[in-house]
């Protein structure tokens, strides 16, 4: 019996890395009967059958897992968002951040395509809104920020963000040996399709990184309207008259007061209210 980590899932095969070797495995029958099926990122026990083939016998308990993208045991989501083309959206980034927080995964913000914009005011605004709460990196495909190297150290990182944000391009710049894929990617992009299809963990700086297909629709099905406020971690430091304050219509709300004084960004508050309403409306339909 051997243990390893699933780095790729394709056509019913799970590719398990163990001691610098990759085994092509299948899940044994009983996984199909239970709800639990293996995910990329899972630590598994497997039985070797041939030199590089085998079958999975058990999945180790997960630290976390996402349905979109389908990966388990994620240390951080690298929220990739372009300055331009597509245009930067505070709301979309806030949704991705809230999604990370709702799933107990640390978000790291990566702003791409800096070469396409010289909007200094926007860059300063991004820094001032997110800098105090999260790690923020600015890149373009020709200049990768050197401090980005430390970000991956020994961790399992997953690139997430809108289609076309530059996730695959970033990965190709970081790991030039993947260069071949860049050409295919840019060709495919001209057809206006999602260019990345499957999820695969790639070795980087003693850790793993996964490119994922872009997605813009995010659901908050695993969180209710009373708890979404905790996904806006910058709200936590303000106190309200009522402990259970949802920062919507309650009097003497510390969060709303902080927005008034400019201590908290209006955009963060607006994103919160939008997502809150979305969850609230969803509940009412039942
Ligand atoms: N000018 C410029 N273009 C970039 C940069 N990064 C990416 N691009 C271009 O943006 C387009 C989309 O990049 P991709 O890397 O395919 O985007 P993606 O996020 O992987 O997209 P999906 O796989 O569909 O989710 C490509 O044409 C890239 O060449 C950048 O830093 N500067
Ligand atoms: Mg891609
Ligand atoms: Zn409040």
mmCIF file of C-alpha atoms in Angstrom, residues 8 23 30 34 48 55 57 68 88-89 108 119 125 134-135 141 170 173-174 179 195 212 214 216 223 232-233 241 246:
data_model
loop_
_atom_site.group_PDB
_atom_site.id
_atom_site.type_symbol
_atom_site.label_atom_id
_atom_site.label_comp_id
_atom_site.label_asym_id
_atom_site.label_seq_id
_atom_site.Cartn_x
_atom_site.Cartn_y
_atom_site.Cartn_z
ATOM 1 C CA UNK A 8 -4.855 14.978 -12.448
ATOM 2 C CA UNK A 23 0.929 6.334 -11.294
ATOM 3 C CA UNK A 30 -16.810 0.887 -3.900
ATOM 4 C CA UNK A 34 -20.631 6.085 -2.003
ATOM 5 C CA UNK A 48 0.342 -0.701 -7.301
ATOM 6 C CA UNK A 55 -5.996 1.416 -7.973
ATOM 7 C CA UNK A 57 -8.289 2.071 -2.051
ATOM 8 C CA UNK A 68 -15.799 24.743 -8.801
ATOM 9 C CA UNK A 88 -11.295 45.288 -13.541
ATOM 10 C CA UNK A 89 -14.415 44.779 -11.429
ATOM 11 C CA UNK A 108 -4.333 35.926 -2.697
ATOM 12 C CA UNK A 119 -4.811 54.065 -14.798
ATOM 13 C CA UNK A 125 -7.627 52.246 -5.256
ATOM 14 C CA UNK A 134 -4.965 40.572 1.668
ATOM 15 C CA UNK A 135 -1.781 39.950 -0.224
ATOM 16 C CA UNK A 141 2.973 38.605 -18.912
ATOM 17 C CA UNK A 170 0.643 33.674 -15.757
ATOM 18 C CA UNK A 173 5.367 32.877 -17.534
ATOM 19 C CA UNK A 174 6.148 31.365 -14.147
ATOM 20 C CA UNK A 179 5.376 27.178 -23.090
ATOM 21 C CA UNK A 195 -9.364 27.672 -23.058
ATOM 22 C CA UNK A 212 -8.456 26.034 -13.818
ATOM 23 C CA UNK A 214 -12.381 30.440 -15.768
ATOM 24 C CA UNK A 216 -17.724 34.062 -13.515
ATOM 25 C CA UNK A 223 -23.656 30.027 3.432
ATOM 26 C CA UNK A 232 -16.012 40.380 4.502
ATOM 27 C CA UNK A 233 -13.191 40.200 7.012
ATOM 28 C CA UNK A 241 -24.981 48.355 18.670
ATOM 29 C CA UNK A 246 -26.251 42.384 9.572
#
